[in-house]
Amino acid sequence: MSPFLLVHRFDLRATLNSGQVFRFDEQGGYFFLRVRDRVIRLRQEGPRLEYSGCDEAFLRDFFQLEVDLEAIEKELSLDPFVRKAMRSFPGLRVMRQDPWECLVCFICSSASNIPRIRRNIEGLCRLYGHPISLNGYQSFSFPEPGAPLEEEAMRRAGLGFRARYLAALTAGCHRGLDLSGLRRHPYEQAQAALMQLPGVGEKIADCVLLFSLGFSQAFPVDTWIKRVMQQNYFRGRKVSNPFIRQRAWEKFGLNAGYAQQYLFHYARMQRARAGNVSGPL
DNA sequence: ATCCAGGGGGATT
DNA sequence: AATCCCCATGGA
């Protein structure tokens, strides 16, 4: 019998499916999630979150279970559209991932789509990780920060032009960058530091800032968010990403990242209902 | 600021 | 089967 944790306002399925993580599967009623060098098995029934492969402290941190979503909803509910999105997925949480893993995964996500991102990341783990397993579920660990990522091998694994970025990331002087240390910097500085890395522009930097470094004001603008923002806050006009981010901060302030996550998931779920399950990221 | 390469997948014809 | 479309980054 696995241990369990009582959770409040947490929706495991919505959270995992909200585009923050790629390394998970559902099998036999369980989610199998891979984080760094371990497999974690999870199942939620109402407030009961059953887990194995990790401890309770890990889950509380990883899924940010202490964050008061009700307070965030109260603030964001001034906006009717975000309120609707929030109420559709009340337990969707912004996670706190390992910064290195998050960075590499989102470099892989560049100009791609979810099925391919997942394949590419699995390929990386197969190349540079080691076998890991839990309860018969087998997988590979995530490459360590010092792994000798090699462009040609990654190209053969289907990473495309992202292979060059990843190779440069480990080959260059970038290895000295203390990712976790960025947490203590102001948002703009942390973002600028990430954007110095190969293959990291504004959007991917914001993903890393929001999903792994605790910057709740980060507002990654991808095409889905762009569409939603233009429709709802610019009367359908085409506007540049800087304007979108500016409007997001005016409307959502430090909760912009949460607003982004609900809007993104809501938009994708609506699209899924219309027929297309796996959209671009 | 604007245009475009780049690469593979999905949708469309 | 050929063609169009998509997309974050980076460089012109």
PDB file of N, CA and C in Angstrom, chain A residues 86-183:
ATOM      1  N   MET A  86     -10.127  29.897 -14.793  1.00  0.00           N
ATOM      2  CA  MET A  86      -9.752  29.357 -13.481  1.00  0.00           C
ATOM      3  C   MET A  86     -10.801  28.417 -12.944  1.00  0.00           C
ATOM      4  N   ARG A  87     -12.048  28.785 -13.135  1.00  0.00           N
ATOM      5  CA  ARG A  87     -13.120  27.951 -12.579  1.00  0.00           C
ATOM      6  C   ARG A  87     -13.296  26.658 -13.350  1.00  0.00           C
ATOM      7  N   SER A  88     -12.764  26.630 -14.572  1.00  0.00           N
ATOM      8  CA  SER A  88     -12.815  25.380 -15.332  1.00  0.00           C
ATOM      9  C   SER A  88     -11.778  24.373 -14.825  1.00  0.00           C
ATOM     10  N   PHE A  89     -10.671  24.896 -14.289  1.00  0.00           N
ATOM     11  CA  PHE A  89      -9.605  24.021 -13.785  1.00  0.00           C
ATOM     12  C   PHE A  89      -9.109  24.534 -12.441  1.00  0.00           C
ATOM     13  N   PRO A  90      -9.931  24.412 -11.418  1.00  0.00           N
ATOM     14  CA  PRO A  90      -9.613  25.066 -10.140  1.00  0.00           C
ATOM     15  C   PRO A  90      -8.382  24.500  -9.438  1.00  0.00           C
ATOM     16  N   GLY A  91      -7.948  23.307  -9.803  1.00  0.00           N
ATOM     17  CA  GLY A  91      -6.801  22.719  -9.105  1.00  0.00           C
ATOM     18  C   GLY A  91      -5.536  22.678  -9.940  1.00  0.00           C
ATOM     19  N   LEU A  92      -5.509  23.452 -11.004  1.00  0.00           N
ATOM     20  CA  LEU A  92      -4.309  23.524 -11.841  1.00  0.00           C
ATOM     21  C   LEU A  92      -3.264  24.390 -11.158  1.00  0.00           C
ATOM     22  N   ARG A  93      -2.110  23.804 -10.895  1.00  0.00           N
ATOM     23  CA  ARG A  93      -1.062  24.539 -10.181  1.00  0.00           C
ATOM     24  C   ARG A  93       0.177  24.749 -11.027  1.00  0.00           C
ATOM     25  N   VAL A  94       0.864  25.840 -10.747  1.00  0.00           N
ATOM     26  CA  VAL A  94       2.172  26.086 -11.353  1.00  0.00           C
ATOM     27  C   VAL A  94       3.206  25.323 -10.532  1.00  0.00           C
ATOM     28  N   MET A  95       3.972  24.490 -11.179  1.00  0.00           N
ATOM     29  CA  MET A  95       4.893  23.612 -10.477  1.00  0.00           C
ATOM     30  C   MET A  95       6.239  24.296 -10.217  1.00  0.00           C
ATOM     31  N   ARG A  96       7.050  23.636  -9.405  1.00  0.00           N
ATOM     32  CA  ARG A  96       8.442  24.084  -9.244  1.00  0.00           C
ATOM     33  C   ARG A  96       9.369  22.938  -9.606  1.00  0.00           C
ATOM     34  N   GLN A  97       9.861  22.988 -10.832  1.00  0.00           N
ATOM     35  CA  GLN A  97      10.704  21.916 -11.338  1.00  0.00           C
ATOM     36  C   GLN A  97      12.178  22.195 -11.071  1.00  0.00           C
ATOM     37  N   ASP A  98      12.976  21.191 -11.358  1.00  0.00           N
ATOM     38  CA  ASP A  98      14.417  21.372 -11.326  1.00  0.00           C
ATOM     39  C   ASP A  98      14.815  22.302 -12.474  1.00  0.00           C
ATOM     40  N   PRO A  99      15.586  23.367 -12.193  1.00  0.00           N
ATOM     41  CA  PRO A  99      15.882  24.359 -13.235  1.00  0.00           C
ATOM     42  C   PRO A  99      16.627  23.794 -14.445  1.00  0.00           C
ATOM     43  N   TRP A 100      17.589  22.932 -14.215  1.00  0.00           N
ATOM     44  CA  TRP A 100      18.343  22.368 -15.338  1.00  0.00           C
ATOM     45  C   TRP A 100      17.443  21.543 -16.250  1.00  0.00           C
ATOM     46  N   GLU A 101      16.660  20.662 -15.655  1.00  0.00           N
ATOM     47  CA  GLU A 101      15.769  19.824 -16.453  1.00  0.00           C
ATOM     48  C   GLU A 101      14.746  20.685 -17.203  1.00  0.00           C
ATOM     49  N   CYS A 102      14.237  21.682 -16.521  1.00  0.00           N
ATOM     50  CA  CYS A 102      13.252  22.575 -17.123  1.00  0.00           C
ATOM     51  C   CYS A 102      13.862  23.331 -18.304  1.00  0.00           C
ATOM     52  N   LEU A 103      15.065  23.835 -18.108  1.00  0.00           N
ATOM     53  CA  LEU A 103      15.761  24.576 -19.172  1.00  0.00           C
ATOM     54  C   LEU A 103      15.953  23.710 -20.413  1.00  0.00           C
ATOM     55  N   VAL A 104      16.488  22.519 -20.233  1.00  0.00           N
ATOM     56  CA  VAL A 104      16.741  21.640 -21.369  1.00  0.00           C
ATOM     57  C   VAL A 104      15.440  21.261 -22.066  1.00  0.00           C
ATOM     58  N   CYS A 105      14.426  20.928 -21.285  1.00  0.00           N
ATOM     59  CA  CYS A 105      13.148  20.532 -21.883  1.00  0.00           C
ATOM     60  C   CYS A 105      12.547  21.669 -22.702  1.00  0.00           C
ATOM     61  N   PHE A 106      12.661  22.897 -22.211  1.00  0.00           N
ATOM     62  CA  PHE A 106      12.030  23.988 -22.955  1.00  0.00           C
ATOM     63  C   PHE A 106      12.884  24.450 -24.135  1.00  0.00           C
ATOM     64  N   ILE A 107      14.193  24.196 -24.093  1.00  0.00           N
ATOM     65  CA  ILE A 107      14.970  24.401 -25.326  1.00  0.00           C
ATOM     66  C   ILE A 107      14.487  23.393 -26.376  1.00  0.00           C
ATOM     67  N   CYS A 108      14.209  22.175 -25.932  1.00  0.00           N
ATOM     68  CA  CYS A 108      13.672  21.162 -26.851  1.00  0.00           C
ATOM     69  C   CYS A 108      12.293  21.542 -27.388  1.00  0.00           C
ATOM     70  N   SER A 109      11.558  22.337 -26.645  1.00  0.00           N
ATOM     71  CA  SER A 109      10.177  22.656 -27.030  1.00  0.00           C
ATOM     72  C   SER A 109      10.109  23.709 -28.120  1.00  0.00           C
ATOM     73  N   SER A 110      11.258  24.316 -28.406  1.00  0.00           N
ATOM     74  CA  SER A 110      11.282  25.447 -29.321  1.00  0.00           C
ATOM     75  C   SER A 110      10.732  25.083 -30.704  1.00  0.00           C
ATOM     76  N   ALA A 111       9.724  25.789 -31.147  1.00  0.00           N
ATOM     77  CA  ALA A 111       9.119  25.580 -32.472  1.00  0.00           C
ATOM     78  C   ALA A 111       8.778  24.111 -32.706  1.00  0.00           C
ATOM     79  N   SER A 112       8.215  23.474 -31.702  1.00  0.00           N
ATOM     80  CA  SER A 112       7.895  22.061 -31.828  1.00  0.00           C
ATOM     81  C   SER A 112       6.463  21.800 -31.382  1.00  0.00           C
ATOM     82  N   ASN A 113       6.144  20.542 -31.194  1.00  0.00           N
ATOM     83  CA  ASN A 113       4.813  20.166 -30.713  1.00  0.00           C
ATOM     84  C   ASN A 113       4.964  19.092 -29.660  1.00  0.00           C
ATOM     85  N   ILE A 114       3.921  18.894 -28.865  1.00  0.00           N
ATOM     86  CA  ILE A 114       4.088  18.072 -27.682  1.00  0.00           C
ATOM     87  C   ILE A 114       4.527  16.622 -27.961  1.00  0.00           C
ATOM     88  N   PRO A 115       3.927  15.931 -28.921  1.00  0.00           N
ATOM     89  CA  PRO A 115       4.401  14.556 -29.156  1.00  0.00           C
ATOM     90  C   PRO A 115       5.883  14.509 -29.515  1.00  0.00           C
ATOM     91  N   ARG A 116       6.296  15.466 -30.317  1.00  0.00           N
ATOM     92  CA  ARG A 116       7.698  15.466 -30.722  1.00  0.00           C
ATOM     93  C   ARG A 116       8.611  15.861 -29.567  1.00  0.00           C
ATOM     94  N   ILE A 117       8.205  16.840 -28.773  1.00  0.00           N
ATOM     95  CA  ILE A 117       9.011  17.249 -27.620  1.00  0.00           C
ATOM     96  C   ILE A 117       9.246  16.037 -26.712  1.00  0.00           C
ATOM     97  N   ARG A 118       8.175  15.298 -26.481  1.00  0.00           N
ATOM     98  CA  ARG A 118       8.297  14.124 -25.609  1.00  0.00           C
ATOM     99  C   ARG A 118       9.269  13.103 -26.181  1.00  0.00           C
ATOM    100  N   ARG A 119       9.168  12.853 -27.475  1.00  0.00           N
ATOM    101  CA  ARG A 119      10.095  11.905 -28.115  1.00  0.00           C
ATOM    102  C   ARG A 119      11.527  12.399 -28.008  1.00  0.00           C
ATOM    103  N   ASN A 120      11.723  13.680 -28.267  1.00  0.00           N
ATOM    104  CA  ASN A 120      13.075  14.243 -28.227  1.00  0.00           C
ATOM    105  C   ASN A 120      13.676  14.126 -26.834  1.00  0.00           C
ATOM    106  N   ILE A 121      12.896  14.435 -25.818  1.00  0.00           N
ATOM    107  CA  ILE A 121      13.410  14.374 -24.454  1.00  0.00           C
ATOM    108  C   ILE A 121      13.704  12.932 -24.059  1.00  0.00           C
ATOM    109  N   GLU A 122      12.827  12.013 -24.449  1.00  0.00           N
ATOM    110  CA  GLU A 122      13.104  10.597 -24.180  1.00  0.00           C
ATOM    111  C   GLU A 122      14.400  10.177 -24.852  1.00  0.00           C
ATOM    112  N   GLY A 123      14.611  10.676 -26.063  1.00  0.00           N
ATOM    113  CA  GLY A 123      15.843  10.371 -26.783  1.00  0.00           C
ATOM    114  C   GLY A 123      17.071  10.855 -26.038  1.00  0.00           C
ATOM    115  N   LEU A 124      16.989  12.056 -25.496  1.00  0.00           N
ATOM    116  CA  LEU A 124      18.099  12.599 -24.707  1.00  0.00           C
ATOM    117  C   LEU A 124      18.388  11.716 -23.499  1.00  0.00           C
ATOM    118  N   CYS A 125      17.326  11.298 -22.818  1.00  0.00           N
ATOM    119  CA  CYS A 125      17.492  10.473 -21.618  1.00  0.00           C
ATOM    120  C   CYS A 125      18.100   9.120 -21.977  1.00  0.00           C
ATOM    121  N   ARG A 126      17.678   8.568 -23.107  1.00  0.00           N
ATOM    122  CA  ARG A 126      18.214   7.290 -23.572  1.00  0.00           C
ATOM    123  C   ARG A 126      19.714   7.427 -23.880  1.00  0.00           C
ATOM    124  N   LEU A 127      20.069   8.570 -24.492  1.00  0.00           N
ATOM    125  CA  LEU A 127      21.473   8.787 -24.875  1.00  0.00           C
ATOM    126  C   LEU A 127      22.367   9.056 -23.670  1.00  0.00           C
ATOM    127  N   TYR A 128      21.876   9.891 -22.755  1.00  0.00           N
ATOM    128  CA  TYR A 128      22.774  10.417 -21.718  1.00  0.00           C
ATOM    129  C   TYR A 128      22.356  10.083 -20.287  1.00  0.00           C
ATOM    130  N   GLY A 129      21.254   9.358 -20.138  1.00  0.00           N
ATOM    131  CA  GLY A 129      20.837   8.970 -18.797  1.00  0.00           C
ATOM    132  C   GLY A 129      21.190   7.513 -18.524  1.00  0.00           C
ATOM    133  N   HIS A 130      20.727   7.018 -17.389  1.00  0.00           N
ATOM    134  CA  HIS A 130      20.900   5.598 -17.084  1.00  0.00           C
ATOM    135  C   HIS A 130      19.527   5.014 -16.763  1.00  0.00           C
ATOM    136  N   PRO A 131      19.406   3.682 -16.847  1.00  0.00           N
ATOM    137  CA  PRO A 131      18.088   3.067 -16.616  1.00  0.00           C
ATOM    138  C   PRO A 131      17.598   3.319 -15.192  1.00  0.00           C
ATOM    139  N   ILE A 132      16.327   3.615 -15.069  1.00  0.00           N
ATOM    140  CA  ILE A 132      15.683   3.765 -13.766  1.00  0.00           C
ATOM    141  C   ILE A 132      14.348   3.031 -13.829  1.00  0.00           C
ATOM    142  N   SER A 133      13.855   2.617 -12.677  1.00  0.00           N
ATOM    143  CA  SER A 133      12.567   1.928 -12.704  1.00  0.00           C
ATOM    144  C   SER A 133      11.867   2.026 -11.363  1.00  0.00           C
ATOM    145  N   LEU A 134      10.578   1.779 -11.402  1.00  0.00           N
ATOM    146  CA  LEU A 134       9.769   1.742 -10.184  1.00  0.00           C
ATOM    147  C   LEU A 134       8.566   0.848 -10.448  1.00  0.00           C
ATOM    148  N   ASN A 135       8.370  -0.121  -9.573  1.00  0.00           N
ATOM    149  CA  ASN A 135       7.230  -1.037  -9.702  1.00  0.00           C
ATOM    150  C   ASN A 135       7.095  -1.602 -11.110  1.00  0.00           C
ATOM    151  N   GLY A 136       8.217  -1.948 -11.713  1.00  0.00           N
ATOM    152  CA  GLY A 136       8.168  -2.542 -13.034  1.00  0.00           C
ATOM    153  C   GLY A 136       8.115  -1.540 -14.173  1.00  0.00           C
ATOM    154  N   TYR A 137       7.951  -0.267 -13.862  1.00  0.00           N
ATOM    155  CA  TYR A 137       7.947   0.755 -14.905  1.00  0.00           C
ATOM    156  C   TYR A 137       9.387   1.171 -15.174  1.00  0.00           C
ATOM    157  N   GLN A 138       9.821   1.050 -16.424  1.00  0.00           N
ATOM    158  CA  GLN A 138      11.218   1.329 -16.749  1.00  0.00           C
ATOM    159  C   GLN A 138      11.359   2.576 -17.589  1.00  0.00           C
ATOM    160  N   SER A 139      12.400   3.320 -17.291  1.00  0.00           N
ATOM    161  CA  SER A 139      12.667   4.533 -18.058  1.00  0.00           C
ATOM    162  C   SER A 139      14.151   4.877 -17.947  1.00  0.00           C
ATOM    163  N   PHE A 140      14.495   6.099 -18.320  1.00  0.00           N
ATOM    164  CA  PHE A 140      15.886   6.547 -18.220  1.00  0.00           C
ATOM    165  C   PHE A 140      15.930   7.866 -17.470  1.00  0.00           C
ATOM    166  N   SER A 141      17.029   8.060 -16.743  1.00  0.00           N
ATOM    167  CA  SER A 141      17.177   9.297 -15.978  1.00  0.00           C
ATOM    168  C   SER A 141      17.461  10.466 -16.915  1.00  0.00           C
ATOM    169  N   PHE A 142      17.260  11.660 -16.420  1.00  0.00           N
ATOM    170  CA  PHE A 142      17.538  12.866 -17.196  1.00  0.00           C
ATOM    171  C   PHE A 142      19.047  13.109 -17.214  1.00  0.00           C
ATOM    172  N   PRO A 143      19.592  13.594 -18.319  1.00  0.00           N
ATOM    173  CA  PRO A 143      21.038  13.884 -18.363  1.00  0.00           C
ATOM    174  C   PRO A 143      21.446  14.848 -17.252  1.00  0.00           C
ATOM    175  N   GLU A 144      22.579  14.566 -16.641  1.00  0.00           N
ATOM    176  CA  GLU A 144      23.120  15.470 -15.620  1.00  0.00           C
ATOM    177  C   GLU A 144      23.640  16.738 -16.300  1.00  0.00           C
ATOM    178  N   PRO A 145      23.753  17.834 -15.543  1.00  0.00           N
ATOM    179  CA  PRO A 145      24.244  19.088 -16.131  1.00  0.00           C
ATOM    180  C   PRO A 145      25.604  18.950 -16.808  1.00  0.00           C
ATOM    181  N   GLY A 146      26.440  18.015 -16.359  1.00  0.00           N
ATOM    182  CA  GLY A 146      27.757  17.878 -16.958  1.00  0.00           C
ATOM    183  C   GLY A 146      27.826  16.894 -18.112  1.00  0.00           C
ATOM    184  N   ALA A 147      26.684  16.324 -18.504  1.00  0.00           N
ATOM    185  CA  ALA A 147      26.694  15.304 -19.552  1.00  0.00           C
ATOM    186  C   ALA A 147      27.264  15.863 -20.857  1.00  0.00           C
ATOM    187  N   PRO A 148      28.040  15.042 -21.576  1.00  0.00           N
ATOM    188  CA  PRO A 148      28.700  15.503 -22.805  1.00  0.00           C
ATOM    189  C   PRO A 148      27.752  15.480 -23.996  1.00  0.00           C
ATOM    190  N   LEU A 149      26.777  16.365 -23.996  1.00  0.00           N
ATOM    191  CA  LEU A 149      25.792  16.409 -25.074  1.00  0.00           C
ATOM    192  C   LEU A 149      26.497  16.715 -26.398  1.00  0.00           C
ATOM    193  N   GLU A 150      26.275  15.848 -27.370  1.00  0.00           N
ATOM    194  CA  GLU A 150      27.001  15.949 -28.637  1.00  0.00           C
ATOM    195  C   GLU A 150      26.011  16.205 -29.772  1.00  0.00           C
ATOM    196  N   GLU A 151      26.312  17.223 -30.582  1.00  0.00           N
ATOM    197  CA  GLU A 151      25.342  17.670 -31.576  1.00  0.00           C
ATOM    198  C   GLU A 151      24.907  16.573 -32.544  1.00  0.00           C
ATOM    199  N   GLU A 152      25.859  15.855 -33.100  1.00  0.00           N
ATOM    200  CA  GLU A 152      25.499  14.864 -34.121  1.00  0.00           C
ATOM    201  C   GLU A 152      24.612  13.766 -33.557  1.00  0.00           C
ATOM    202  N   ALA A 153      24.949  13.293 -32.357  1.00  0.00           N
ATOM    203  CA  ALA A 153      24.136  12.235 -31.742  1.00  0.00           C
ATOM    204  C   ALA A 153      22.714  12.733 -31.511  1.00  0.00           C
ATOM    205  N   MET A 154      22.595  13.979 -31.090  1.00  0.00           N
ATOM    206  CA  MET A 154      21.261  14.527 -30.833  1.00  0.00           C
ATOM    207  C   MET A 154      20.498  14.756 -32.132  1.00  0.00           C
ATOM    208  N   ARG A 155      21.208  15.111 -33.183  1.00  0.00           N
ATOM    209  CA  ARG A 155      20.546  15.247 -34.488  1.00  0.00           C
ATOM    210  C   ARG A 155      20.007  13.895 -34.946  1.00  0.00           C
ATOM    211  N   ARG A 156      20.807  12.867 -34.762  1.00  0.00           N
ATOM    212  CA  ARG A 156      20.327  11.534 -35.137  1.00  0.00           C
ATOM    213  C   ARG A 156      19.112  11.141 -34.314  1.00  0.00           C
ATOM    214  N   ALA A 157      19.032  11.661 -33.096  1.00  0.00           N
ATOM    215  CA  ALA A 157      17.877  11.354 -32.246  1.00  0.00           C
ATOM    216  C   ALA A 157      16.675  12.234 -32.600  1.00  0.00           C
ATOM    217  N   GLY A 158      16.817  13.079 -33.622  1.00  0.00           N
ATOM    218  CA  GLY A 158      15.672  13.838 -34.103  1.00  0.00           C
ATOM    219  C   GLY A 158      15.479  15.198 -33.483  1.00  0.00           C
ATOM    220  N   LEU A 159      16.522  15.721 -32.812  1.00  0.00           N
ATOM    221  CA  LEU A 159      16.374  17.021 -32.144  1.00  0.00           C
ATOM    222  C   LEU A 159      16.405  18.189 -33.119  1.00  0.00           C
ATOM    223  N   GLY A 160      16.901  17.928 -34.351  1.00  0.00           N
ATOM    224  CA  GLY A 160      16.941  19.014 -35.343  1.00  0.00           C
ATOM    225  C   GLY A 160      17.881  20.129 -34.925  1.00  0.00           C
ATOM    226  N   PHE A 161      17.514  21.357 -35.283  1.00  0.00           N
ATOM    227  CA  PHE A 161      18.410  22.493 -35.003  1.00  0.00           C
ATOM    228  C   PHE A 161      18.585  22.749 -33.511  1.00  0.00           C
ATOM    229  N   ARG A 162      17.739  22.148 -32.676  1.00  0.00           N
ATOM    230  CA  ARG A 162      17.880  22.312 -31.222  1.00  0.00           C
ATOM    231  C   ARG A 162      19.143  21.624 -30.705  1.00  0.00           C
ATOM    232  N   ALA A 163      19.626  20.651 -31.488  1.00  0.00           N
ATOM    233  CA  ALA A 163      20.825  19.911 -31.080  1.00  0.00           C
ATOM    234  C   ALA A 163      22.013  20.855 -30.923  1.00  0.00           C
ATOM    235  N   ARG A 164      22.088  21.841 -31.803  1.00  0.00           N
ATOM    236  CA  ARG A 164      23.209  22.782 -31.734  1.00  0.00           C
ATOM    237  C   ARG A 164      23.144  23.593 -30.439  1.00  0.00           C
ATOM    238  N   TYR A 165      21.952  24.018 -30.072  1.00  0.00           N
ATOM    239  CA  TYR A 165      21.780  24.789 -28.835  1.00  0.00           C
ATOM    240  C   TYR A 165      22.198  23.965 -27.615  1.00  0.00           C
ATOM    241  N   LEU A 166      21.729  22.722 -27.585  1.00  0.00           N
ATOM    242  CA  LEU A 166      22.001  21.886 -26.421  1.00  0.00           C
ATOM    243  C   LEU A 166      23.483  21.561 -26.313  1.00  0.00           C
ATOM    244  N   ALA A 167      24.117  21.319 -27.457  1.00  0.00           N
ATOM    245  CA  ALA A 167      25.554  21.039 -27.445  1.00  0.00           C
ATOM    246  C   ALA A 167      26.312  22.265 -26.950  1.00  0.00           C
ATOM    247  N   ALA A 168      25.917  23.430 -27.432  1.00  0.00           N
ATOM    248  CA  ALA A 168      26.592  24.669 -27.030  1.00  0.00           C
ATOM    249  C   ALA A 168      26.376  24.943 -25.543  1.00  0.00           C
ATOM    250  N   LEU A 169      25.217  24.542 -25.061  1.00  0.00           N
ATOM    251  CA  LEU A 169      24.887  24.779 -23.655  1.00  0.00           C
ATOM    252  C   LEU A 169      25.876  24.088 -22.729  1.00  0.00           C
ATOM    253  N   THR A 170      26.265  22.860 -23.079  1.00  0.00           N
ATOM    254  CA  THR A 170      27.175  22.113 -22.199  1.00  0.00           C
ATOM    255  C   THR A 170      28.629  22.302 -22.579  1.00  0.00           C
ATOM    256  N   ALA A 171      28.891  22.611 -23.859  1.00  0.00           N
ATOM    257  CA  ALA A 171      30.280  22.753 -24.290  1.00  0.00           C
ATOM    258  C   ALA A 171      30.851  24.102 -23.869  1.00  0.00           C
ATOM    259  N   GLY A 172      30.000  25.128 -23.869  1.00  0.00           N
ATOM    260  CA  GLY A 172      30.481  26.483 -23.652  1.00  0.00           C
ATOM    261  C   GLY A 172      30.749  26.815 -22.199  1.00  0.00           C
ATOM    262  N   CYS A 173      30.996  28.080 -21.959  1.00  0.00           N
ATOM    263  CA  CYS A 173      31.276  28.540 -20.603  1.00  0.00           C
ATOM    264  C   CYS A 173      29.983  28.643 -19.799  1.00  0.00           C
ATOM    265  N   HIS A 174      28.868  28.275 -20.433  1.00  0.00           N
ATOM    266  CA  HIS A 174      27.568  28.406 -19.775  1.00  0.00           C
ATOM    267  C   HIS A 174      27.422  27.463 -18.594  1.00  0.00           C
ATOM    268  N   ARG A 175      28.319  26.478 -18.548  1.00  0.00           N
ATOM    269  CA  ARG A 175      28.203  25.511 -17.465  1.00  0.00           C
ATOM    270  C   ARG A 175      28.400  26.171 -16.106  1.00  0.00           C
ATOM    271  N   GLY A 176      29.073  27.310 -16.124  1.00  0.00           N
ATOM    272  CA  GLY A 176      29.319  28.002 -14.864  1.00  0.00           C
ATOM    273  C   GLY A 176      28.110  28.718 -14.311  1.00  0.00           C
ATOM    274  N   LEU A 177      27.083  28.872 -15.131  1.00  0.00           N
ATOM    275  CA  LEU A 177      25.915  29.623 -14.682  1.00  0.00           C
ATOM    276  C   LEU A 177      25.176  28.878 -13.572  1.00  0.00           C
ATOM    277  N   ASP A 178      24.956  29.564 -12.464  1.00  0.00           N
ATOM    278  CA  ASP A 178      24.240  28.979 -11.333  1.00  0.00           C
ATOM    279  C   ASP A 178      22.749  29.252 -11.513  1.00  0.00           C
ATOM    280  N   LEU A 179      22.064  28.270 -12.088  1.00  0.00           N
ATOM    281  CA  LEU A 179      20.647  28.468 -12.411  1.00  0.00           C
ATOM    282  C   LEU A 179      19.815  28.750 -11.161  1.00  0.00           C
ATOM    283  N   SER A 180      20.008  27.930 -10.132  1.00  0.00           N
ATOM    284  CA  SER A 180      19.207  28.115  -8.918  1.00  0.00           C
ATOM    285  C   SER A 180      19.462  29.474  -8.287  1.00  0.00           C
ATOM    286  N   GLY A 181      20.695  29.962  -8.451  1.00  0.00           N
ATOM    287  CA  GLY A 181      21.040  31.249  -7.873  1.00  0.00           C
ATOM    288  C   GLY A 181      20.261  32.403  -8.495  1.00  0.00           C
ATOM    289  N   LEU A 182      19.756  32.191  -9.702  1.00  0.00           N
ATOM    290  CA  LEU A 182      18.993  33.257 -10.373  1.00  0.00           C
ATOM    291  C   LEU A 182      17.735  33.614  -9.598  1.00  0.00           C
ATOM    292  N   ARG A 183      17.294  32.667  -8.784  1.00  0.00           N
ATOM    293  CA  ARG A 183      16.101  32.867  -7.978  1.00  0.00           C
ATOM    294  C   ARG A 183      16.188  34.133  -7.115  1.00  0.00           C
TER     295      ARG A 183
END
